[in-house]
Tab-separated table of C-alpha atoms and ligand atoms in Angstrom:
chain	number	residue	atom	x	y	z
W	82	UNK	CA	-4.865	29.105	14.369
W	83	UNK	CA	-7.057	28.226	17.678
W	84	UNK	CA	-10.124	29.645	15.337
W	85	UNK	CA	-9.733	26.089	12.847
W	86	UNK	CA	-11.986	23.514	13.210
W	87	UNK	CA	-10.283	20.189	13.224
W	88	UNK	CA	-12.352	16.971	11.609
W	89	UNK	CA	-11.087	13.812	13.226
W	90	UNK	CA	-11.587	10.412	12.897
W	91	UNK	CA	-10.752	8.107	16.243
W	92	UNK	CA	-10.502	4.652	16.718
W	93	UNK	CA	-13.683	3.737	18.507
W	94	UNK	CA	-13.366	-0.127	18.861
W	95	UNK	CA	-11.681	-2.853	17.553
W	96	UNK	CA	-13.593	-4.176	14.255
W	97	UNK	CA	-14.285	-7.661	14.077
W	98	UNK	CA	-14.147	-9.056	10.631
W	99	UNK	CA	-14.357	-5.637	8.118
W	100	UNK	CA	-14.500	-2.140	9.754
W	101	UNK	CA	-17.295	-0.004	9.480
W	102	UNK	CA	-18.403	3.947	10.485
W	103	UNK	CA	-19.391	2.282	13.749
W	104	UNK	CA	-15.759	1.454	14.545
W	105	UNK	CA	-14.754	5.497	14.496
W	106	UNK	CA	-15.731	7.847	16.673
W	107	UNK	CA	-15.758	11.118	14.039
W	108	UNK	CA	-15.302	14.786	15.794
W	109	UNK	CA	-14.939	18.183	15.611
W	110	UNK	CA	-12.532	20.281	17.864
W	111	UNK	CA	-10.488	23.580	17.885
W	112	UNK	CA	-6.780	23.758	16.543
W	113	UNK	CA	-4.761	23.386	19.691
W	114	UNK	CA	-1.467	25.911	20.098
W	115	UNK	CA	1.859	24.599	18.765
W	116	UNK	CA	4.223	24.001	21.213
W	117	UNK	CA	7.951	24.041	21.337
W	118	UNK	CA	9.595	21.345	18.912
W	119	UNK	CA	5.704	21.168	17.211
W	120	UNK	CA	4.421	21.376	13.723
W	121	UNK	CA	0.558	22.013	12.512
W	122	UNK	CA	0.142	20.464	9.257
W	123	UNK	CA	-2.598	20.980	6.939
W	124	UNK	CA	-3.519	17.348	5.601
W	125	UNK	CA	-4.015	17.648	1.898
W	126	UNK	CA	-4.275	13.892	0.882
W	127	UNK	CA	-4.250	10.305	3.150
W	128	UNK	CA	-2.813	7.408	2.099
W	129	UNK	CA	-5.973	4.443	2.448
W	130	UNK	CA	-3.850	1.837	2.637
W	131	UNK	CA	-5.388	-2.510	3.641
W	132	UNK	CA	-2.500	-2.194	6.892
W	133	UNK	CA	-4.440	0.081	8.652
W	134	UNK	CA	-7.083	-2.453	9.288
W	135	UNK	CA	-4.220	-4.203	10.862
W	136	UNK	CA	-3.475	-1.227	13.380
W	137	UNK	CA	-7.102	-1.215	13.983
W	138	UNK	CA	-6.363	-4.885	16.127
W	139	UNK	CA	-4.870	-5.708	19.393
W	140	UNK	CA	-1.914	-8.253	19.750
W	141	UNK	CA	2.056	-7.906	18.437
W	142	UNK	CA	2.589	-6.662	15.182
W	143	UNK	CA	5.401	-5.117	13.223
W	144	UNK	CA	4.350	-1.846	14.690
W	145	UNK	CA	1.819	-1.041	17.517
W	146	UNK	CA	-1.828	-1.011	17.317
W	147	UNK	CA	-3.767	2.735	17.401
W	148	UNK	CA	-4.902	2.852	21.257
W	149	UNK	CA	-8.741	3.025	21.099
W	150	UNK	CA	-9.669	7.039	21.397
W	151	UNK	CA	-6.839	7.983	19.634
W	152	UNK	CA	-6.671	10.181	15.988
W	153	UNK	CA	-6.805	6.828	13.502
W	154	UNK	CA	-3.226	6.679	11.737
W	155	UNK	CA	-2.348	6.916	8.429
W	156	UNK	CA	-0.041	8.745	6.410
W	157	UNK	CA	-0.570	12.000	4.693
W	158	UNK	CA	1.006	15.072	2.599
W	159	UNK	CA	0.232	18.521	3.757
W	160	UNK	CA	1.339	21.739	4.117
W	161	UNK	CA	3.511	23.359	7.262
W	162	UNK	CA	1.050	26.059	8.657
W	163	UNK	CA	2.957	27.083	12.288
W	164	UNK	CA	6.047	25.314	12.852
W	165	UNK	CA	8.267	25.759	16.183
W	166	UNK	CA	10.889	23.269	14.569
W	167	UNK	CA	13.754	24.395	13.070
W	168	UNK	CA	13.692	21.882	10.241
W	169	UNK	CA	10.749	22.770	9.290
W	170	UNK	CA	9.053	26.185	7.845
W	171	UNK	CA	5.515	27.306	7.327
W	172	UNK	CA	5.071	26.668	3.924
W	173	UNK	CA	6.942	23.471	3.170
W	174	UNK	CA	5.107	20.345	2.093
W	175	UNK	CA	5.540	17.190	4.415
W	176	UNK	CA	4.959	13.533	4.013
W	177	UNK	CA	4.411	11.611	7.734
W	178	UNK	CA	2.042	9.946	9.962
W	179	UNK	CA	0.037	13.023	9.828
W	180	UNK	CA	-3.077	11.133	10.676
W	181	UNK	CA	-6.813	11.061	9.387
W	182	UNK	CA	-7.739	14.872	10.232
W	183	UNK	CA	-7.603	18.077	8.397
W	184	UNK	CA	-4.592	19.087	10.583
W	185	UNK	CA	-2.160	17.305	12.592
W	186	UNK	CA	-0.453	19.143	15.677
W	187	UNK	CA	2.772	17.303	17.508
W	188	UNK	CA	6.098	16.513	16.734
W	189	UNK	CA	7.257	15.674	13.316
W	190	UNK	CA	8.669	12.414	14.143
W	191	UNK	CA	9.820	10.625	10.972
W	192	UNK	CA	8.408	13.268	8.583
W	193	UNK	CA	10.314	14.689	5.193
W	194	UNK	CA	10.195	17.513	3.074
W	195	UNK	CA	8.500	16.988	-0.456
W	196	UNK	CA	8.921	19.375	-3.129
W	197	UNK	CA	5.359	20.051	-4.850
W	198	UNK	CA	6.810	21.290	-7.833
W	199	UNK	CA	8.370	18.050	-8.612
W	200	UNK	CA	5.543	15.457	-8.535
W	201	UNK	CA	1.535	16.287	-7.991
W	202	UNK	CA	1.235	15.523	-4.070
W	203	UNK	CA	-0.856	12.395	-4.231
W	204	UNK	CA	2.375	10.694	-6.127
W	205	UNK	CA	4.476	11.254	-2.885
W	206	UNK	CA	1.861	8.321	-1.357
W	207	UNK	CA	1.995	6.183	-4.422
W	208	UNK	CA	4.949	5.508	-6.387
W	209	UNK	CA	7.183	8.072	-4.766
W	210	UNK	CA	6.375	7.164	-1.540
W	211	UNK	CA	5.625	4.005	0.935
W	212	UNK	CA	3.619	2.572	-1.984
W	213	UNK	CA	6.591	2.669	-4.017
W	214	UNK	CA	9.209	1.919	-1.625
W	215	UNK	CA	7.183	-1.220	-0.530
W	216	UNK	CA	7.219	-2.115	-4.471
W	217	UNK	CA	10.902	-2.090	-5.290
W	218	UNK	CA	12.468	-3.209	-1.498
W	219	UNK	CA	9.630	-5.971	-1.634
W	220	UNK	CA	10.780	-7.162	-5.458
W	221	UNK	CA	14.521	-6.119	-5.742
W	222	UNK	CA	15.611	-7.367	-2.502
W	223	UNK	CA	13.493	-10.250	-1.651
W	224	UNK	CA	12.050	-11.521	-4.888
W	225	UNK	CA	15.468	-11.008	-6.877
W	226	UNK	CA	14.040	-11.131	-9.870
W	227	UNK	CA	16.371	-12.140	-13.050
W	228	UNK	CA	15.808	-10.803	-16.665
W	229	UNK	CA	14.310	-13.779	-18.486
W	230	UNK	CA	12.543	-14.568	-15.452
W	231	UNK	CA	8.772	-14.953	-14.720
W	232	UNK	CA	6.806	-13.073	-12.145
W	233	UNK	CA	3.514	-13.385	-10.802
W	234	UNK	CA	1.888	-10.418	-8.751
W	235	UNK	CA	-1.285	-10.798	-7.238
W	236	UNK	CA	-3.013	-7.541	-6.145
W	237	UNK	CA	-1.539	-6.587	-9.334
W	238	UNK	CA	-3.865	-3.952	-10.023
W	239	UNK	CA	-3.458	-2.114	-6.826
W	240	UNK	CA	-0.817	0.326	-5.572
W	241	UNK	CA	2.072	-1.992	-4.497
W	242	UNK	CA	0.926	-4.622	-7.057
W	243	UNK	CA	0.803	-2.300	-10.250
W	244	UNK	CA	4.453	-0.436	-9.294
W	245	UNK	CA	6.096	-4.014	-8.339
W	246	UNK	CA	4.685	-5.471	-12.050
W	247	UNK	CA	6.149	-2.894	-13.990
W	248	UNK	CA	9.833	-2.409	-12.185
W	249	UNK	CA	9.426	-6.206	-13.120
W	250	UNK	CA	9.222	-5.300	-16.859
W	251	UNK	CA	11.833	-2.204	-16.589
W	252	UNK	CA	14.785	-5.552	-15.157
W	253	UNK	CA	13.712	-7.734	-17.913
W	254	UNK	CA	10.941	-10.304	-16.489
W	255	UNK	CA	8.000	-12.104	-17.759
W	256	UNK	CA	5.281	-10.618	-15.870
W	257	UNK	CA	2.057	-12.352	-14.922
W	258	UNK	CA	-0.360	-10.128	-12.799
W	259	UNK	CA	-3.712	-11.392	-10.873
W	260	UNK	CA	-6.349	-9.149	-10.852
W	261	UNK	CA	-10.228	-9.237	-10.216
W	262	UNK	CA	-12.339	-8.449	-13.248
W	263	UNK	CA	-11.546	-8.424	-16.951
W	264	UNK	CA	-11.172	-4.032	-17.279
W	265	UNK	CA	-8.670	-4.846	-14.299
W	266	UNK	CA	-6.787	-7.279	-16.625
W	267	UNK	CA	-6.749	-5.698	-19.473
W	268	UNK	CA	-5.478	-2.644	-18.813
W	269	UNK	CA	-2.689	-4.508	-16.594
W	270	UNK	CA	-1.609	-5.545	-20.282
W	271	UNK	CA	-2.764	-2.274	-22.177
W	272	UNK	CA	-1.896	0.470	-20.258
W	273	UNK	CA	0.898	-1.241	-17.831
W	274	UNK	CA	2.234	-3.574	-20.457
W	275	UNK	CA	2.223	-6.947	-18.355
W	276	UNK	CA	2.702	-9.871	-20.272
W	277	UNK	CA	-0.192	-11.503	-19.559
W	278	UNK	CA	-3.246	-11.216	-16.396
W	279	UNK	CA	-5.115	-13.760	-14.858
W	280	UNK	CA	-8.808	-12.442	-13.410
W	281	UNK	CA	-9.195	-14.547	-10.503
W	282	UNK	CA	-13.023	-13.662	-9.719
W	283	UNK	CA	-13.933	-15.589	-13.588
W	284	UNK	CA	-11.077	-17.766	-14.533
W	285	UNK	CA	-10.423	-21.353	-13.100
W	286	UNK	CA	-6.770	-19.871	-11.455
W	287	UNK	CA	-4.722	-23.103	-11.686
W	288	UNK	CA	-5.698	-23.297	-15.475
W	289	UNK	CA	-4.753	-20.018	-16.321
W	290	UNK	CA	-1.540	-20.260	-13.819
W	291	UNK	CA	-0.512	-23.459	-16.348
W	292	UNK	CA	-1.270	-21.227	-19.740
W	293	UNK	CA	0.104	-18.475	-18.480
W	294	UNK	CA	3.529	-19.500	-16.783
W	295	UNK	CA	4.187	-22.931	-18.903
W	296	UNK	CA	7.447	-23.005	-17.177
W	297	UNK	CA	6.582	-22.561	-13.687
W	298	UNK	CA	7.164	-18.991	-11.571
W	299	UNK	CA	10.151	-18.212	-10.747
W	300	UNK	CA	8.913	-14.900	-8.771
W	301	UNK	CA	5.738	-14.776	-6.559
W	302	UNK	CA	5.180	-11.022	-5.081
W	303	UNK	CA	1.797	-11.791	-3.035
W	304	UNK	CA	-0.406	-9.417	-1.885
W	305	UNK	CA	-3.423	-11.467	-1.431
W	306	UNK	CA	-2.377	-14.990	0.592
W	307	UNK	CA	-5.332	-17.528	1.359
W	308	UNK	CA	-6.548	-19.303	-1.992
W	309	UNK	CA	-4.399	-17.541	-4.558
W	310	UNK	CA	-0.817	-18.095	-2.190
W	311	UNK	CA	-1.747	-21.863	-2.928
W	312	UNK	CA	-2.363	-21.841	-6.438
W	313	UNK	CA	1.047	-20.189	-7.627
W	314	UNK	CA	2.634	-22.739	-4.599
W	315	UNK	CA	1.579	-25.013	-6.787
W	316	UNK	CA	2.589	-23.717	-9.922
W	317	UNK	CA	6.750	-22.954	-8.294
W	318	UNK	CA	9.678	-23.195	-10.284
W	319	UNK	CA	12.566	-24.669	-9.231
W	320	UNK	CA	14.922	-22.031	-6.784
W	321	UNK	CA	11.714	-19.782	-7.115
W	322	UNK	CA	11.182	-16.961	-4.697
W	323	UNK	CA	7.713	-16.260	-3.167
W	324	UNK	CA	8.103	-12.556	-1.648
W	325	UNK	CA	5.039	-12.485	1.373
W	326	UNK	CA	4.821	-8.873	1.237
W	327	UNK	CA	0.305	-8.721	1.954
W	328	UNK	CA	-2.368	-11.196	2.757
W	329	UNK	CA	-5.367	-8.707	1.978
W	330	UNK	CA	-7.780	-11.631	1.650
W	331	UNK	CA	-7.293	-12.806	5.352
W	332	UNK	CA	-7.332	-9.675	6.866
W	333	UNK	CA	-11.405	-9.456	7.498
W	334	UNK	CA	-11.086	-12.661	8.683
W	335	UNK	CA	-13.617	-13.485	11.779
W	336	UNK	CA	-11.469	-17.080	12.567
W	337	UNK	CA	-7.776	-17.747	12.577
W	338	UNK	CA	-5.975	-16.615	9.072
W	339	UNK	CA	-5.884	-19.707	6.536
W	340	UNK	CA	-2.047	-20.245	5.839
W	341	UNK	CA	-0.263	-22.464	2.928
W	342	UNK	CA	-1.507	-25.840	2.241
W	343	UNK	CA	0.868	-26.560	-0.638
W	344	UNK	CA	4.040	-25.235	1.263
W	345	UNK	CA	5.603	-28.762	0.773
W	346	UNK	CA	5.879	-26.881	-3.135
W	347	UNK	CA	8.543	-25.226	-1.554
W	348	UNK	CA	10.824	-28.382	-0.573
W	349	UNK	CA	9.882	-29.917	-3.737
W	350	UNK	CA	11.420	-26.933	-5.468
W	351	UNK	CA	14.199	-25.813	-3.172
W	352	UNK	CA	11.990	-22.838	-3.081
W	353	UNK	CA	12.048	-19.744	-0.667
W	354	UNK	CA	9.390	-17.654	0.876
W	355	UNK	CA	10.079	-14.654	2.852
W	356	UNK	CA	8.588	-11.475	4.289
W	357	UNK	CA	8.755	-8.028	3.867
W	358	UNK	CA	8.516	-4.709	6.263
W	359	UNK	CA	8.767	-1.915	3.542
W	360	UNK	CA	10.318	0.319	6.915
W	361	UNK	CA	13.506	-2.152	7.407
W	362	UNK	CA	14.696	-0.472	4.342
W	363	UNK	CA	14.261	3.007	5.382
W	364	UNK	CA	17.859	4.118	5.175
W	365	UNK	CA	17.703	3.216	1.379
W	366	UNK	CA	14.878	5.152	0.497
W	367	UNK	CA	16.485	8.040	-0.710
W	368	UNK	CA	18.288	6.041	-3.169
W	369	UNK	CA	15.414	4.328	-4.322
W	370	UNK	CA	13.111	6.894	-4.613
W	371	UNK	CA	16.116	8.552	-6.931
W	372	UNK	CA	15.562	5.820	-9.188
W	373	UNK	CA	12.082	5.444	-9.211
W	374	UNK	CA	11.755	9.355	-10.065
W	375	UNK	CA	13.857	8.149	-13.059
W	376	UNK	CA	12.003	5.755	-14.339
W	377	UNK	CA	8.481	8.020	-13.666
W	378	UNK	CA	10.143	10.858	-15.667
W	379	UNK	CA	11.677	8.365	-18.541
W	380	UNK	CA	7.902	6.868	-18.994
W	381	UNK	CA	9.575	3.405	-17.942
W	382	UNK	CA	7.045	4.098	-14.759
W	383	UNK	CA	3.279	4.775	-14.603
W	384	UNK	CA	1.500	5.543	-11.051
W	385	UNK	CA	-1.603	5.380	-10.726
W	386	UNK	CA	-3.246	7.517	-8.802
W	387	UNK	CA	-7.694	6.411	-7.673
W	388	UNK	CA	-7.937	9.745	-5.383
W	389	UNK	CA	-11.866	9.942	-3.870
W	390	UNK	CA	-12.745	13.643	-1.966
W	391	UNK	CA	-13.565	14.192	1.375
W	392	UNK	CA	-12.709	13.343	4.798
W	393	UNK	CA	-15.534	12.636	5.776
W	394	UNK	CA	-15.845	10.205	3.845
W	395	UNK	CA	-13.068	8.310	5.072
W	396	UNK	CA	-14.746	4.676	6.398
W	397	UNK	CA	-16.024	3.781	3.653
W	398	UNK	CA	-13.686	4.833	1.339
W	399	UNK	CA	-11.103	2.825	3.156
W	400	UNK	CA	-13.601	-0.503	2.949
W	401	UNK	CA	-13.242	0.448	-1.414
W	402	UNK	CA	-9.455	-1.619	-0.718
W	403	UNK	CA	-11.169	-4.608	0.240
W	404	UNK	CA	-13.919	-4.770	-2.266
W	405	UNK	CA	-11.711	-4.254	-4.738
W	406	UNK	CA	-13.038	-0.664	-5.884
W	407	UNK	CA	-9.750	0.618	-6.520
W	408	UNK	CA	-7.312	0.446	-9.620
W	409	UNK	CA	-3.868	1.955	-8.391
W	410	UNK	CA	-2.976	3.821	-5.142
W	411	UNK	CA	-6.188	4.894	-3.751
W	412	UNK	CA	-5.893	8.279	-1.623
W	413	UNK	CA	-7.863	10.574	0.151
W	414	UNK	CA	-8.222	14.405	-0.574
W	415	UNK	CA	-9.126	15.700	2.521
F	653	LIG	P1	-4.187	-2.283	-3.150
F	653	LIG	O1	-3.606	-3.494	-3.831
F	653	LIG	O2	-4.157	-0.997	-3.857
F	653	LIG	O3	-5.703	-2.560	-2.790
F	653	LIG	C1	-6.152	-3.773	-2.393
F	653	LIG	C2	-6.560	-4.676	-3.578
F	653	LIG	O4	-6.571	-6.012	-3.103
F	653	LIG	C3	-7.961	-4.425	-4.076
F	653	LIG	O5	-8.038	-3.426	-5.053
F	653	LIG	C4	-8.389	-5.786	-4.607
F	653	LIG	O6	-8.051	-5.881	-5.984
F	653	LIG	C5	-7.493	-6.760	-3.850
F	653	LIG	N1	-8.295	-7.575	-2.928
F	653	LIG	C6	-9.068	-7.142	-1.898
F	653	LIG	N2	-9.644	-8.188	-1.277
F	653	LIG	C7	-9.230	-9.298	-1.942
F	653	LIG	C8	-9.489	-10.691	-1.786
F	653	LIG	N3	-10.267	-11.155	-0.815
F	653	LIG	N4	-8.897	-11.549	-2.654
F	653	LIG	C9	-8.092	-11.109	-3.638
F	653	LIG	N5	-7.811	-9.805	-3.833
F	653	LIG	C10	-8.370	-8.914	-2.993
F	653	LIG	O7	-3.455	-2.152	-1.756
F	653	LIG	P2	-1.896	-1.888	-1.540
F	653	LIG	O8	-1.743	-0.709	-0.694
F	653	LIG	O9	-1.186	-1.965	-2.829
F	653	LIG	O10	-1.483	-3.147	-0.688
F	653	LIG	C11	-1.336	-4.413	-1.310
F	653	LIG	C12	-0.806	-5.395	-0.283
F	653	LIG	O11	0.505	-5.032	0.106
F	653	LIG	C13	-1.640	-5.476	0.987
F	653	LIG	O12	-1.720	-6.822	1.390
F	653	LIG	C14	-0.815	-4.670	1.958
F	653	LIG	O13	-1.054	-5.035	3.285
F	653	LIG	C15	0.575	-4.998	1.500
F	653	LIG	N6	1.617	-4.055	1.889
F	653	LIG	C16	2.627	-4.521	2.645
F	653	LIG	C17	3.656	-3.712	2.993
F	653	LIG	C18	4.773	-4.296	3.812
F	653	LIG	O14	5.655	-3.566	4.253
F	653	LIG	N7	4.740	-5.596	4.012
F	653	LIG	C19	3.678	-2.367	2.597
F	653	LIG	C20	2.616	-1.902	1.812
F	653	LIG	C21	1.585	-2.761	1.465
F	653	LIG	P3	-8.867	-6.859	-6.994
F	653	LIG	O15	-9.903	-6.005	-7.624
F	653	LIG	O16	-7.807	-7.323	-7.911
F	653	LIG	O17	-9.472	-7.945	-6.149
C-alpha cells in the first residue's frame, strides 16, 4: 500500500466570511503503514455538508473545530483496503469521519459497516445516513408533528430539508417548503409531493407565508435562520413548534449572526423553539434508519442524490451549498 498516492485537503486558515481554495492547503503524500487497531479506507464518496464551514472556525461548538494543518473532516463511504481491526475486513464498505482524501489511515472510531448491495453508496450519506437521521430526529422528536398539521421547511430543497418535508407527508401533515427559484419549487410539489412551496429569492415571503398557511404553522423545521426564521415567527400558530435544526444563511457571516426579532411570536403563541444535534440521538439510529429503509423501498421516500466528481474539486464544490447549486444531498465522488 506505501506505493498509493494520497490527495489531501488540509485546513490552511480559518475563512472569514465564505471559504475559498485559499483556505486549504491541497497535497500529495504516500499511503502510510497500518498499524495495530488501524484501518485504510478507500474514500469513494464525501458528504459536502454547510457544518463543515462551522468546523472550519475557532471558539466552542457542539463538536471541536479541525486544528489548522490537519486532513479537513467530513464524512465518507469507502471501502476497507488493510485492516488490523478485528471488526473490520478488507473488503467491507464503511461509513465514518473518513475525511476529505482518497484514503483515510487511523482508527475507526465511530465507523459502521454498510452493505453496498442494499442501497447505491451515496444513499448511506443522504437519506440513510446523517442526512437522514438529522431529518427524522430533527422532525419526529422536536417538531412533533401531528397529522392534520402544517409544516413549513425552509432549505426544503436540500438534503435535510427535502427528507424532513416528505416524512412530514408519510405522518399526515400539510407541508409548506421554502426554496430558492421556481424549478426548486416546483418539483418540491411535483416530484416530492409538498403541498405547496414558497420561492423566497421572487416572492414577497410574508405574502405567500399568509396564502400558503391561512391558519398559521404549527411546525417550523429551519434550516436557513436570519430573514426567513422571522417571517414564519410571524406567521406561528398557537402551541406551534419551531425545530432550530440550521442557520445556513448566517454562517458566511463577517459580523455577529442576526438572531430572532419576532421571538415575542413565541409568547404570543405559547410557542416553542428548540435545537437539534442529529448525534444526541445516536443510539436510535439503527431503529430509524430501519424505518427510513422502509419507507425508501415502499416509494413513501425519495432521496435525492446531486453527486459532482472529483476530489479535487472539493472547495468549490463545497461553496455549491451556499449558493444554492444543489437540489438534494450533494456528495462528492472522489
Ligand atoms: P442543503 O440544504 O442540502 O444545502 C444548503 C441549501 O441551503 C442550499 O441548497 C440553498 O438552497 C440553501 N441556502 C444557502 N444559502 C442560503 C441563504 N443565504 N438563504 C436561504 N437559503 C440558503 O444542506 P443540508 O445538509 O441539508 O443542511 C441543511 C441545514 O441543516 C444546514 O443549516 C445544516 O447546518 C443543518 N444541519 C444540522 C444538523 C444538526 O444536527 N443540527 C445536521 C445536519 C444538517 P436554496 O436554493 O433553496 O437557497
Amino acid at each position: 500500500m506505501t506505493a498509493q498516492t494520497n490527495r489531501q485537503f488540509l485546513l490552511a486558515r480559518r475563512p472569514v466570511g465564505a471559504a475559498s481554495r485559499e483556505d486549504f492547503t491541497y497535497q500529495q503524500v504516500p499511503v502510510g503503514e497500518v498499524a495495530e487497531g488501524q484501518v485504510l479506507v478507500k474514500n469513494e464518496y464525501l458528504s459536502l455538508d454547510p457544518a463543515m464551514r462551522g468546523w472550519m472556525n475557532e471558539g466552542k461548538s457542539y463538536i471541536a473545530p479541525v486544528n489548522i494543518g490537519d486532513v479537513m473532516r467530513a464524512l465518507g463511504v469507502g471501502k476497507v483496503v488493510e485492516s488490523k481491526d478485528p471488526k473490520f475486513a478488507v473488503g467491507d464498505y464503511v461509513q465514518g469521519a473518513t475525511g476529505v482524501q482518497d484514503y483515510f489511515l487511523g482508527k475507526p472510531v465511530g465507523f459502521n459497516k454498510i452493505n453496498p448491495e442494499l442501497a447505491p453508496l451515496p444513499r448511506y450519506l443522504s437519506a440513510l445516513g446523517m442526512t437522514g437521521m438529522s431529518a427524522y430526529f430533527a422532525l419526529l422528536e422536536v417538531g412533533q408533528p401531528k397529522s392534520g398539521e402544517t409544516v413549513v421547511i425552509s432549505g426544503a430543497a436540500g438534503a435535510v430539508g427535502s427528507v424532513a418535508g416528505q416524512i412530514a407527508k408519510i405522518k399526515g401533515c400539510r407541508v409548506i417548503g421554502i426554496a430558492g427559484g421556481k424549478e426548486k419549487c416546483q418539483s418540491l410539489i411535483d416530484e416530492l409531493h409538498f403541498d405547496g412551496a414558497i420561492d423566497y429569492k421572487s416572492e414577497d415571503i410574508h405574502a405567500a407565508l399568509k396564502r400558503e398557511c391561512p391558519q398559521g404553522v404549527d411546525v417550523f423545521f429551519d434550516n436557513v435562520g436570519g430573514d426567513i426564521l422571522d417571517a414564519v415567527l410571524s406567521r406561528l400558530a398557537p402551541k406551534a413548534r419551531v425545530v432550530i435544526c440550521g442557520a445556513i444563511s448566517q454562517y458566511n457571516n463577517k459580523e455577529a449572526i442576526k438572531g430572532p426579532a419576532n421571538y415575542l411570536s413565541l409568547l404570543v403563541n405559547r410557542a416553542r423553539m428548540e435545537g437539534f444535534v442529529v448525534m444526541d440521538h445516536a443510539a436510535n439510529f439503527a431503529a430509524a434508519g430501519k424505518e427510513m429503509a422502509g419507507w425508501l423501498a415502499s416509494g413513501q421516500l425519495t432521496s435525492k442524490e446531486h453527486v459532482v466528481e472529483g476530489l479535487e474539486t472539493f472547495p468549490e464544490t463545497l461553496m455549491k451549498l451556499f449558493k444554492g447549486e444543489n437540489f438534494g444531498k450533494l456528495v462528492l465522488k472522489v
